Amino acid sequence: MATPVVTKTAWKLQEIVAHASNVSSLVLGKASGRLLATGGDDCRVNLWSINKPNCIMSLTGHTSPVESVRLNTPEELIVAGSQSGSIRVWDLEAAKIFIFIEVMHSLKSQMLVVHKWSQWKEEALPHSGPLQGPQPSVLSPVLRTLMGHKANICSLDFHPYGEFVASGSQDTNIKLWDIRRKGCVFRYRGHSQAVRCLRFSPDGKWLASAADDHTVKLWDLTAGKMMSEFPGHTGPVNVVEFHPNEYLLASGSSDRTIRFWDLEKFQVVSCIEGEPGPVRSVLFNPDGCCLYSGCQDSLRVYGWEPERCFDVVLVNWGKVADLAICNDQLIGVAFSQSSVSSYVVDLTRVTRTGTVAPDPMQDSRPPAQQPPHPSAPLRRIYERPSATGSEPQRVKQNSESERRSPSSEDDRDERESRAEIQNAEDYNEIFQPKNSISRTPPRRSEPFPAPPEDDMATAKEAAKPSPATDVQFPVPKLEVLSRPPVVTSTPAPKAESPIIPATRNEPIGLKASDFLPAVKIPQQAELVDEDAMSQIRKGHDTMCVVLTSRHKNLDTVRAVWTTGDIKTSVDSAVAINDLSVVVDLLNIVNQKASLWKLDLCTTVLPQIEKLLQSKYESYVQTGCTSLKLILQRFLPLITDILAAPPTVGVDISREERLHKCRVCYKQLRSISGLVKSKSGLSGRHGSAFRELHLLMASLD
């Protein structure tokens, strides 16, 4: 009888270059889990089909980097907010009704530009005589351009039933927009810092907001006022999410905690502490049995009454930006610079309740159904509209004088916006299914096939039953709750500091926008010269002090270097206690291998260990290069001297050399464990650490 193939629980699906410049935001379509929208510094919004290499559609119109994107529930509309504070809404389904395709030929490529058709109106097209029959008007696919915010758009969300969009900005304001009337319906004030996340409740009656001021606020759309404020977080709140059925709200913060809030009693239910990093992405299971948290390189599954961790799955996705669930698979997407990576977690292999996780060796059989929620809901259930034709959502509105009506300038912007179909075949597959009832994307989609495990022996070992591991969570401040043991399918990863890329277009720790005048809308008066200069010089003195200090340190090392004593110059650089100076010096020494001596290794190896643990990519690269040179030139010498039998008599030079070899060997053994732990990384860093691990094999 054939042995069933053991497949992975989590795997990387694909990696694409999404934009010509850095990716600044992205979102997954929650209905299908197959549609991905990305916003970039190139001012474009690109649409992708998960696991397809080509862009389906590219939406233009913004004139500044796109900071936030969001798809509505049916995935027919997309909204994008920019750095300048403008918001644009595109109709993705317009191409299904009437499409005018203009084929633009060039010397190198052919592009299909799809324009939305309007109703047949004689005045829509310029003409010299009467029109014969209906004619299409060639208009932009952009549905609305919404202006009103004075700073970056940080968060967006579509109302689940009405044609409303909520926007949160760095100007601390929340605005509710009517897409049909093209105006601001209401403005909600209360936050004191940037609004990072907005979510409508499943019944469309409430709006939850999370901000950098450490608070979560709940707004009543009908009354137009704040219902409750939820304090408790000690850091910026990055994400909020409503339970799909019950009156329950989850919030994740940079203070590494997830809090659950009761929306009937307006108090905290429980608090999960000890996350490996800031919480940026959370998602409830569709049946509401658990909460998924996208942590640094792992997925964690939590319950809240009492608070407990059901499972931890190693995914290696870095900082995941968004999550979606489809076909019992969780899709996660992350971005770095211009690249976007997608990952899949098989939820049939993940423990979502207090029961034991399924046996991975039984994947050839149909997965067992998850047991139902053990008890009836503990709190009230949302009341959703019974039919789509029900009366529209009632919201508190501003007076007519405060609403913004369409302007000729906005109309001109909309005419200049367009959608570029870059791959017609993928577009037709996603947006124009062949069945008679069309939707976007197809409602039925096949799950992504899981690849086999890399090491069958490891998989079989993991399949053996083992006692559950107890993971202690901190006790919440309000009440003491019992905690059952935690069942983990994969070991929890160690929290590692994020790597800052070596190639970047802005300084680390600084934002170029802090040194530039704020973007103003045309209606406002321009900054006077004194105000502009004060903003440009903001932080200038501090930066000058930092650069002057580094220049002075380098001059000190250079003065010693000119004497020809390399060892002393390296000692002086180490004594300064500034890794940036050590990196600059090692980059010079690495260019000439003959400069390396055994006594130099004893000084440099402790610094290399620090560089390999740095968050800066350039520091890690320099550390790997230096360690590789030391291993290639001195490791055979060190092992031979240590293995040689003792000599008769006293040899001072040999004793000194033996002492240096022992010091180097001890330091290399210390570094060996670090290199081994990082050899499992993906990409260029993983390759470098795997090569070093092979060179250090003789140390084991």
XYZ file of C-alpha atoms in Angstrom:
700
model
C 0.000 0.000 0.000
C 1.422 3.373 -1.040
C 2.394 5.800 1.706
C 0.280 8.977 1.545
C 2.184 12.122 0.580
C 2.695 14.498 3.478
C 2.008 18.090 2.451
C 3.002 21.364 4.034
C 0.794 23.252 6.443
C 2.064 26.632 5.197
C 3.943 27.577 2.051
C 4.929 30.519 -0.110
C 2.711 30.805 -3.171
C 4.464 33.421 -5.303
C 6.453 36.645 -5.346
C 5.833 39.398 -7.883
C 7.247 42.816 -8.684
C 4.054 44.831 -8.248
C 5.161 48.379 -9.068
C 7.954 50.303 -10.724
C 8.670 51.909 -7.332
C 8.016 50.928 -3.715
C 4.707 49.331 -2.739
C 3.011 51.464 -0.079
C -0.278 49.590 0.552
C -2.218 46.482 -0.445
C -5.491 44.686 0.269
C -7.038 41.280 -0.439
C -10.609 40.781 -1.629
C -12.312 39.136 1.342
C -15.166 37.558 -0.647
C -12.974 35.522 -2.993
C -9.501 35.557 -1.465
C -8.228 35.634 -5.057
C -8.165 39.352 -5.892
C -5.256 41.549 -4.777
C -5.007 45.329 -5.096
C -1.709 47.153 -4.555
C -0.911 50.851 -4.284
C 2.537 52.253 -4.938
C 4.732 55.310 -4.858
C 4.283 55.428 -8.653
C 0.743 56.785 -7.993
C -0.900 53.684 -9.508
C -3.315 51.075 -8.195
C -2.643 47.645 -9.720
C -4.980 44.644 -9.616
C -3.689 41.074 -9.506
C -5.090 37.560 -9.450
C -3.435 35.554 -6.679
C -0.937 33.043 -8.096
C -0.937 34.745 -11.514
C 2.252 36.553 -12.581
C 0.736 39.369 -14.655
C -1.124 42.495 -13.651
C -4.818 42.386 -14.597
C -5.525 46.094 -14.548
C -3.644 49.279 -13.706
C -5.666 52.257 -12.448
C -4.239 55.742 -12.841
C -5.385 59.170 -11.758
C -3.639 59.906 -8.485
C -0.797 62.423 -8.640
C 0.853 61.422 -5.339
C 1.785 58.054 -3.778
C -1.151 55.782 -2.899
C -1.223 55.294 0.884
C -4.351 53.135 1.350
C -6.574 50.857 -0.787
C -9.786 48.948 -0.075
C -12.214 46.710 -2.012
C -15.938 46.580 -1.299
C -17.590 43.303 -0.277
C -18.762 42.217 -3.799
C -15.325 43.277 -5.149
C -16.956 45.586 -7.700
C -15.587 48.890 -6.401
C -12.122 49.899 -5.250
C -11.183 53.041 -3.341
C -7.666 54.444 -2.984
C -6.396 57.321 -0.856
C -3.239 59.236 -1.616
C -0.539 61.120 0.223
C -2.086 64.454 -0.781
C -5.419 63.605 0.891
C -7.437 62.887 -2.268
C -9.636 59.779 -2.617
C -10.633 58.064 -5.862
C -13.234 55.357 -6.362
C -13.128 53.086 -9.434
C -15.931 50.864 -10.746
C -14.405 47.499 -11.671
C -17.700 46.061 -12.912
C -18.276 48.855 -15.450
C -16.398 46.866 -18.049
C -18.958 44.052 -17.726
C -21.848 46.201 -18.936
C -20.493 48.169 -21.885
C -16.832 48.347 -22.801
C -15.169 50.592 -25.264
C -11.742 49.243 -26.114
C -9.221 51.598 -27.586
C -6.183 49.782 -28.896
C -3.108 51.935 -28.541
C -0.211 50.805 -30.706
C 3.375 51.707 -30.031
C 6.708 50.488 -31.297
C 7.213 48.062 -28.426
C 3.834 47.087 -26.989
C 0.067 47.081 -27.369
C -2.121 48.289 -24.567
C -5.836 47.901 -24.099
C -7.393 50.925 -22.469
C -10.866 50.220 -21.128
C -13.264 53.104 -20.614
C -16.601 53.046 -18.878
C -19.589 53.684 -21.103
C -22.154 56.144 -19.876
C -25.790 56.257 -20.798
C -26.546 57.080 -24.389
C -26.624 60.872 -24.618
C -26.271 62.860 -27.795
C -24.273 65.582 -26.082
C -21.706 63.150 -24.662
C -19.601 63.122 -27.818
C -18.513 66.055 -29.954
C -19.941 65.693 -33.452
C -20.627 67.748 -36.537
C -24.061 66.337 -37.342
C -26.922 64.400 -35.776
C -26.024 61.023 -34.282
C -27.380 57.891 -35.925
C -28.443 55.494 -33.136
C -26.884 55.112 -29.703
C -23.199 56.009 -29.317
C -20.833 55.276 -26.442
C -19.223 58.150 -24.583
C -15.543 57.588 -23.880
C -15.258 58.416 -20.186
C -12.808 57.509 -17.448
C -13.533 54.369 -15.378
C -13.014 56.443 -12.216
C -16.373 56.684 -10.499
C -15.710 59.455 -7.997
C -12.962 61.815 -6.844
C -13.417 62.885 -3.221
C -11.506 65.855 -1.814
C -11.512 67.216 1.728
C -8.728 65.724 3.840
C -5.677 67.885 4.490
C -3.103 65.103 4.949
C -2.306 61.471 4.104
C -5.166 58.992 3.830
C -4.241 56.253 6.316
C -7.360 54.052 6.285
C -10.473 53.316 4.198
C -13.493 51.025 4.387
C -16.685 50.410 2.385
C -20.067 50.267 4.063
C -21.323 46.649 3.854
C -24.719 47.577 2.322
C -24.949 51.264 1.337
C -22.814 53.164 -1.162
C -20.753 54.854 1.522
C -16.992 55.034 2.093
C -15.280 55.967 5.368
C -11.821 57.529 5.353
C -9.339 58.189 8.143
C -6.465 60.593 7.755
C -3.311 61.851 9.365
C -5.247 65.080 9.963
C -7.070 63.092 12.753
C -10.467 63.401 11.024
C -12.828 60.605 9.953
C -15.136 61.347 7.027
C -18.112 59.457 5.661
C -18.647 59.885 1.917
C -21.702 59.254 -0.251
C -20.374 57.823 -3.521
C -23.612 58.543 -5.404
C -23.824 62.199 -4.412
C -20.075 62.681 -4.448
C -19.951 64.494 -1.159
C -18.950 64.266 2.482
C -21.962 63.111 4.501
C -20.481 63.568 7.963
C -17.197 64.270 9.740
C -16.313 62.543 13.011
C -13.874 64.300 15.342
C -12.348 62.850 18.476
C -8.944 61.348 17.754
C -5.839 63.412 18.475
C -3.465 61.555 16.123
C -3.534 59.737 12.786
C -6.439 57.297 12.245
C -4.830 53.983 11.216
C -7.800 51.647 10.711
C -11.554 51.881 10.080
C -14.113 49.065 10.060
C -17.910 49.076 9.655
C -19.885 46.663 11.799
C -21.483 43.693 9.969
C -24.938 45.298 10.261
C -23.639 48.656 8.975
C -24.824 50.667 11.986
C -21.473 51.344 13.668
C -17.983 52.407 12.670
C -14.889 51.452 14.699
C -11.701 53.503 14.445
C -8.151 52.884 15.687
C -5.535 55.605 15.953
C -2.006 56.456 17.004
C -3.399 58.097 20.167
C -3.656 54.585 21.736
C -7.470 54.533 21.638
C -10.270 52.671 19.860
C -13.522 54.567 19.304
C -16.978 53.320 18.306
C -19.233 55.679 16.298
C -23.016 55.518 15.808
C -23.758 56.317 12.142
C -27.430 57.077 12.750
C -26.838 59.509 15.630
C -23.600 60.865 14.186
C -21.721 60.718 17.485
C -19.266 58.599 19.419
C -20.861 55.724 21.342
C -17.851 54.650 23.377
C -14.106 54.983 23.694
C -11.943 51.975 24.571
C -8.708 52.952 26.345
C -6.200 50.381 27.521
C -3.568 50.072 24.818
C -0.199 51.633 25.616
C 0.894 52.061 22.009
C -0.564 53.073 18.634
C -3.534 50.892 17.653
C -2.960 49.512 14.151
C -6.018 47.354 13.420
C -9.598 46.703 14.555
C -11.924 43.896 13.454
C -15.568 43.102 14.236
C -16.661 39.575 15.111
C -18.739 38.281 12.159
C -21.749 37.454 14.347
C -21.491 38.626 17.953
C -21.197 42.079 19.507
C -17.436 41.718 19.920
C -14.533 43.835 18.667
C -10.816 42.932 18.491
C -8.006 45.490 18.387
C -4.276 45.014 17.788
C -1.593 47.477 18.825
C 2.104 48.249 18.615
C 2.235 47.475 22.347
C 2.179 43.782 21.260
C -1.271 43.065 22.677
C -4.659 42.064 21.271
C -7.695 43.225 23.219
C -11.267 41.986 22.906
C -14.106 44.419 23.679
C -17.733 43.635 24.579
C -19.968 45.954 22.530
C -22.962 45.557 24.850
C -21.247 46.361 28.134
C -18.490 48.449 26.473
C -15.710 46.862 28.504
C -12.703 44.663 27.889
C -13.365 40.910 27.670
C -9.768 39.731 27.671
C -6.265 40.768 26.673
C -3.657 38.615 24.929
C -0.104 39.729 25.641
C 3.303 38.535 24.534
C 2.970 38.920 20.760
C 6.427 38.716 19.099
C 5.998 42.172 17.551
C 3.516 44.942 16.785
C 0.084 43.576 15.804
C -0.774 44.763 12.270
C -3.186 42.198 10.864
C -5.983 40.187 12.510
C -8.935 38.261 11.073
C -11.820 36.324 12.634
C -12.644 32.868 11.299
C -15.857 33.086 9.193
C -17.825 31.147 11.832
C -16.348 33.278 14.612
C -14.731 30.397 16.511
C -11.262 31.980 16.713
C -9.087 34.938 15.752
C -6.042 34.729 13.468
C -3.140 37.075 14.119
C -0.504 37.607 11.443
C 2.667 37.886 13.537
C 6.281 38.272 12.479
C 6.955 35.083 10.444
C 4.089 33.153 12.054
C 0.323 32.749 12.285
C -1.230 32.533 15.737
C -4.734 31.281 16.508
C -6.428 32.720 19.599
C -9.551 32.313 21.691
C -10.817 35.024 24.028
C -13.110 33.529 26.687
C -10.798 32.662 28.316
C -7.857 34.078 26.380
C -5.683 31.267 25.029
C -3.538 30.279 22.059
C -4.863 27.304 20.084
C -2.024 27.010 17.582
C 1.150 28.616 16.212
C 2.139 28.023 12.573
C 5.538 29.044 11.209
C 5.026 30.831 7.871
C 8.161 32.978 7.251
C 6.159 35.788 5.656
C 7.899 38.616 7.505
C 5.501 41.470 8.222
C 2.208 40.254 6.790
C -0.001 43.142 5.622
C -3.420 41.518 5.033
C -5.256 38.214 5.494
C -8.215 36.518 3.773
C -9.877 33.088 4.018
C -11.130 30.972 1.110
C -11.703 27.210 0.723
C -10.378 26.460 4.225
C -7.151 28.199 3.304
C -5.810 31.411 4.788
C -4.118 33.708 2.267
C -1.544 36.177 3.594
C 0.256 38.886 1.631
C 3.332 40.906 2.541
C 5.344 43.536 0.692
C 8.927 44.776 0.722
C 10.109 47.595 -1.523
C 8.554 46.887 -4.959
C 7.841 43.184 -4.360
C 4.702 41.496 -3.018
C 4.693 37.914 -1.694
C 1.665 35.706 -1.067
C 1.472 32.771 1.334
C -1.057 30.011 2.057
C -1.900 28.251 5.332
C -3.994 25.071 5.225
C -6.586 25.670 7.950
C -7.627 22.013 7.978
C -4.235 21.362 9.559
C -4.568 24.168 12.114
C -6.199 23.806 15.522
C -9.045 26.322 15.789
C -10.648 25.110 19.026
C -9.487 23.405 22.204
C -9.189 20.002 20.480
C -6.013 18.319 19.254
C -4.785 19.301 15.797
C -5.447 16.810 12.946
C -2.823 14.196 12.170
C -0.721 15.476 9.224
C -0.104 11.896 8.040
C -3.831 11.473 7.328
C -4.035 14.193 4.652
C -5.028 11.659 2.006
C -8.410 11.351 3.728
C -10.996 14.113 3.643
C -10.259 16.513 6.516
C -12.518 16.143 9.504
C -14.997 18.934 10.051
C -14.120 21.335 12.829
C -16.335 20.735 15.850
C -19.069 23.297 16.300
C -18.705 26.125 18.726
C -19.137 24.468 22.130
C -21.904 26.752 23.337
C -24.413 29.304 22.183
C -23.140 32.862 21.627
C -22.480 34.695 24.866
C -23.675 38.039 23.557
C -26.060 39.678 21.142
C -26.068 38.846 17.421
C -25.976 41.427 14.608
C -29.236 41.969 12.749
C -28.502 42.174 9.035
C -30.941 43.380 6.354
C -33.037 40.470 5.060
C -32.845 41.471 1.394
C -30.757 43.670 -0.814
C -33.784 45.685 -1.709
C -34.333 46.903 1.831
C -34.347 50.582 2.615
C -30.942 52.276 2.479
C -28.795 52.764 5.544
C -29.734 55.857 7.520
C -26.798 58.002 8.586
C -26.433 61.371 10.225
C -25.623 63.950 7.538
C -24.141 67.417 7.392
C -26.226 70.353 6.251
C -26.506 70.921 2.529
C -24.160 73.902 2.698
C -21.378 71.744 4.120
C -21.595 69.068 1.428
C -19.162 69.294 -1.376
C -20.698 69.252 -4.833
C -18.911 68.097 -7.985
C -16.614 70.656 -9.526
C -15.337 71.096 -13.028
C -11.809 70.473 -11.769
C -12.805 67.083 -10.351
C -14.564 66.194 -13.595
C -11.392 67.004 -15.463
C -9.388 64.770 -13.087
C -11.828 61.927 -13.663
C -11.541 62.267 -17.416
C -7.749 62.067 -17.077
C -7.969 58.877 -15.016
C -8.018 55.560 -16.816
C -7.734 51.834 -16.398
C -5.112 49.955 -18.387
C -5.790 46.286 -19.087
C -2.314 44.756 -19.095
C -3.354 41.132 -19.477
C -6.674 40.606 -21.231
C -6.773 36.829 -20.626
C -6.415 37.134 -16.835
C -8.851 40.052 -16.819
C -11.525 38.008 -18.612
C -10.993 35.080 -16.243
C -11.424 37.195 -13.122
C -13.909 39.859 -14.158
C -15.909 38.146 -16.918
C -16.711 34.547 -15.978
C -18.400 32.479 -18.659
C -21.446 31.480 -16.640
C -24.636 33.440 -17.186
C -24.703 35.092 -13.750
C -21.503 37.087 -13.659
C -19.701 38.412 -10.634
C -16.172 39.388 -9.630
C -14.263 37.065 -9.188
C -16.018 33.668 -9.656
C -17.696 32.593 -6.438
C -16.403 29.044 -6.708
C -12.647 28.651 -6.789
C -10.399 25.671 -6.238
C -8.025 25.626 -3.248
C -4.343 26.026 -3.953
C -2.573 22.612 -4.009
C -0.206 22.112 -1.080
C 3.406 21.180 -1.925
C 4.951 18.089 -0.276
C 7.043 18.397 2.838
C 10.765 19.013 2.225
C 11.845 16.378 4.744
C 9.593 13.297 5.029
C 11.444 12.106 8.124
C 10.771 15.397 9.856
C 7.113 15.165 8.900
C 6.790 11.635 10.291
C 8.490 12.704 13.497
C 6.101 15.632 13.796
C 3.178 13.250 13.263
C 3.970 11.260 16.397
C 1.699 12.157 19.288
C 3.360 14.381 21.843
C 2.112 15.978 25.040
C 0.700 19.464 24.637
C 3.018 22.284 25.615
C 1.847 24.735 28.234
C 2.237 28.336 27.140
C 1.551 30.836 29.892
C -0.127 34.085 28.920
C -0.084 37.099 31.236
C -3.175 37.413 33.408
C -5.526 40.179 32.245
C -5.832 43.113 34.587
C -9.581 42.847 35.131
C -10.042 39.250 36.116
C -8.175 35.951 36.508
C -9.165 33.347 33.936
C -8.169 29.676 33.674
C -6.011 28.624 30.733
C -6.050 25.166 29.164
C -2.868 23.829 27.608
C -1.842 25.180 24.221
C -1.484 22.793 21.283
C 1.062 23.931 18.703
C 1.589 22.371 15.290
C 4.925 24.139 14.758
C 7.393 25.688 17.209
C 6.963 29.373 17.897
C 9.678 31.366 16.103
C 12.003 33.703 17.896
C 11.201 37.346 17.405
C 13.862 38.900 15.189
C 14.394 42.548 14.447
C 13.333 43.510 10.945
C 16.079 43.986 8.353
C 16.316 47.502 6.950
C 17.265 47.251 3.238
C 20.623 48.590 2.106
C 19.141 50.117 -1.077
C 16.540 52.715 -0.152
C 15.529 56.156 -1.314
C 15.094 57.798 2.089
C 17.124 57.973 5.325
C 16.404 55.615 8.187
C 14.512 57.118 11.102
C 13.512 60.189 9.123
C 10.549 60.998 6.931
C 11.112 63.332 4.039
C 7.599 64.694 4.551
C 8.675 66.022 7.967
C 11.127 68.382 6.263
C 8.752 69.585 3.546
C 5.804 71.958 3.731
C 2.520 70.147 4.200
C 0.456 69.598 1.042
C -2.343 72.136 0.931
C -5.552 71.963 -1.015
C -6.012 74.737 -3.605
C -8.601 76.580 -1.496
C -6.120 77.276 1.319
C -3.611 80.114 1.440
C 0.011 79.301 0.678
C 2.660 79.145 3.398
C 4.682 82.257 4.086
C 8.445 82.004 3.624
C 9.204 81.953 7.362
C 6.843 79.014 8.008
C 8.204 77.061 5.056
C 11.804 77.557 6.173
C 11.011 76.538 9.761
C 9.470 73.270 8.537
C 12.347 72.540 6.190
C 14.887 73.113 8.991
C 12.963 70.919 11.429
C 15.458 68.521 13.002
C 18.345 69.967 10.982
C 20.484 70.799 14.029
C 20.111 67.300 15.467
C 21.144 65.721 12.183
C 24.171 68.010 11.932
C 25.320 66.955 15.410
C 25.024 63.250 14.478
C 26.936 63.656 11.215
C 29.619 65.850 12.834
C 30.200 63.251 15.545
C 30.551 60.458 12.995
C 32.948 62.560 10.890
C 35.081 63.222 13.969
C 35.230 59.505 14.795
C 36.280 58.606 11.261
C 39.008 61.267 11.350
C 40.371 59.692 14.544
C 40.514 56.235 12.945
C 42.015 57.641 9.742
C 44.810 59.354 11.692
C 45.857 55.986 13.155
C 45.394 54.222 9.790
C 47.914 56.526 8.090
C 50.646 55.259 10.440
C 50.311 51.833 8.841
C 49.227 50.066 12.054
C 46.055 48.274 10.950
C 45.524 46.506 14.290
C 45.645 49.748 16.270
C 43.271 51.491 13.859
C 40.754 48.644 14.247
C 41.140 48.790 18.047
C 40.425 52.523 17.985
C 37.320 51.989 15.844
C 36.048 49.339 18.297
C 36.802 51.595 21.274
C 34.605 54.349 19.814
C 31.647 51.969 20.276
C 29.974 52.973 17.008
C 29.116 50.089 14.668
C 28.833 52.436 11.691
C 32.554 53.302 12.030
C 33.444 49.591 12.333
C 31.443 48.844 9.165
C 33.204 51.609 7.217
C 36.604 50.259 8.279
C 35.769 46.608 7.560
C 34.532 47.504 4.081
C 38.057 48.777 3.354
C 39.850 45.819 4.953
C 37.626 43.320 3.108
C 38.818 44.681 -0.242
C 42.385 43.490 0.466
C 42.515 40.032 2.034
C 46.256 40.314 2.760
C 45.532 42.889 5.477
C 43.933 40.203 7.639
C 46.107 38.820 10.466
C 45.320 36.393 13.277
C 45.552 39.076 15.971
C 43.126 41.199 13.930
C 40.576 38.356 14.048
C 40.504 38.361 17.844
C 39.371 42.003 17.784
C 36.986 41.812 14.837
C 35.071 38.583 15.597
C 33.044 40.029 18.538
C 32.087 42.956 16.295
C 31.074 40.557 13.506
C 28.686 38.820 15.913
C 27.010 42.187 16.558
C 26.826 42.960 12.841
C 25.132 39.638 12.036
C 22.381 40.500 14.528
C 21.906 44.048 13.230
C 18.630 45.245 11.705
C 20.517 46.969 8.877
C 21.025 44.906 5.737
C 24.350 46.613 4.907
C 25.742 45.726 8.342
C 24.719 42.074 7.923
C 26.340 41.949 4.474
C 29.611 43.400 5.774
C 29.625 40.954 8.701
C 29.056 37.964 6.384
C 31.861 39.065 4.035
C 34.352 39.524 6.886
C 33.435 36.202 8.510
C 33.786 34.379 5.187
C 37.308 35.790 4.699
C 38.325 34.754 8.238
C 36.959 31.229 7.808
C 38.667 30.722 4.455
C 42.082 32.063 5.575
C 42.371 31.134 9.243
C 39.993 28.304 10.206
C 42.297 25.509 8.882
C 45.251 27.140 10.662
C 43.312 27.448 13.922
C 42.132 23.822 13.906
C 45.644 22.528 13.032
C 47.345 24.495 15.819
C 44.776 23.425 18.389
C 45.042 19.771 17.286
C 48.879 19.733 17.349
C 50.567 17.948 20.308
C 52.369 20.142 22.856
C 56.047 20.808 22.228
C 58.951 20.315 24.582
C 60.465 23.464 25.995
C 59.234 27.059 25.999
C 58.282 28.753 22.718
C 56.903 32.250 23.458
C 55.731 32.975 19.926
C 53.963 29.610 19.688
C 52.276 30.143 23.056
C 50.986 33.542 21.899
C 49.747 32.044 18.641
C 48.056 29.180 20.533
C 46.314 31.683 22.839
C 45.023 33.687 19.854
C 43.746 30.514 18.202
C 41.881 29.495 21.353
C 40.263 32.939 21.603
C 39.259 32.845 17.918
C 37.935 29.287 18.212
C 35.766 30.221 21.193
C 34.377 33.255 19.346
C 33.720 31.238 16.194
C 31.832 28.630 18.228
C 29.667 31.403 19.618
C 28.980 32.785 16.143
C 28.300 29.281 14.774
C 25.028 28.973 16.692
C 23.853 32.333 15.376
C 24.727 31.405 11.787
C 22.927 28.065 12.111
C 19.756 29.744 13.399
C 19.710 32.150 10.444
C 20.569 29.602 7.754
C 16.882 28.821 7.319
C 16.069 32.330 6.110
C 14.955 32.845 2.509
C 16.516 35.111 -0.076
C 20.025 36.506 -0.262
C 20.576 36.489 3.507
C 19.622 32.839 3.773
C 22.086 31.882 1.023
C 24.936 33.776 2.717
C 24.251 32.195 6.106
C 23.955 28.702 4.602
C 27.361 29.155 2.930
C 28.881 30.275 6.237
C 27.253 27.323 7.999
C 28.989 24.917 5.590
C 32.349 26.631 6.141
C 31.893 26.314 9.917
C 30.930 22.626 9.802
C 34.342 21.586 11.168
C 33.612 23.458 14.413
C 30.803 21.032 15.351
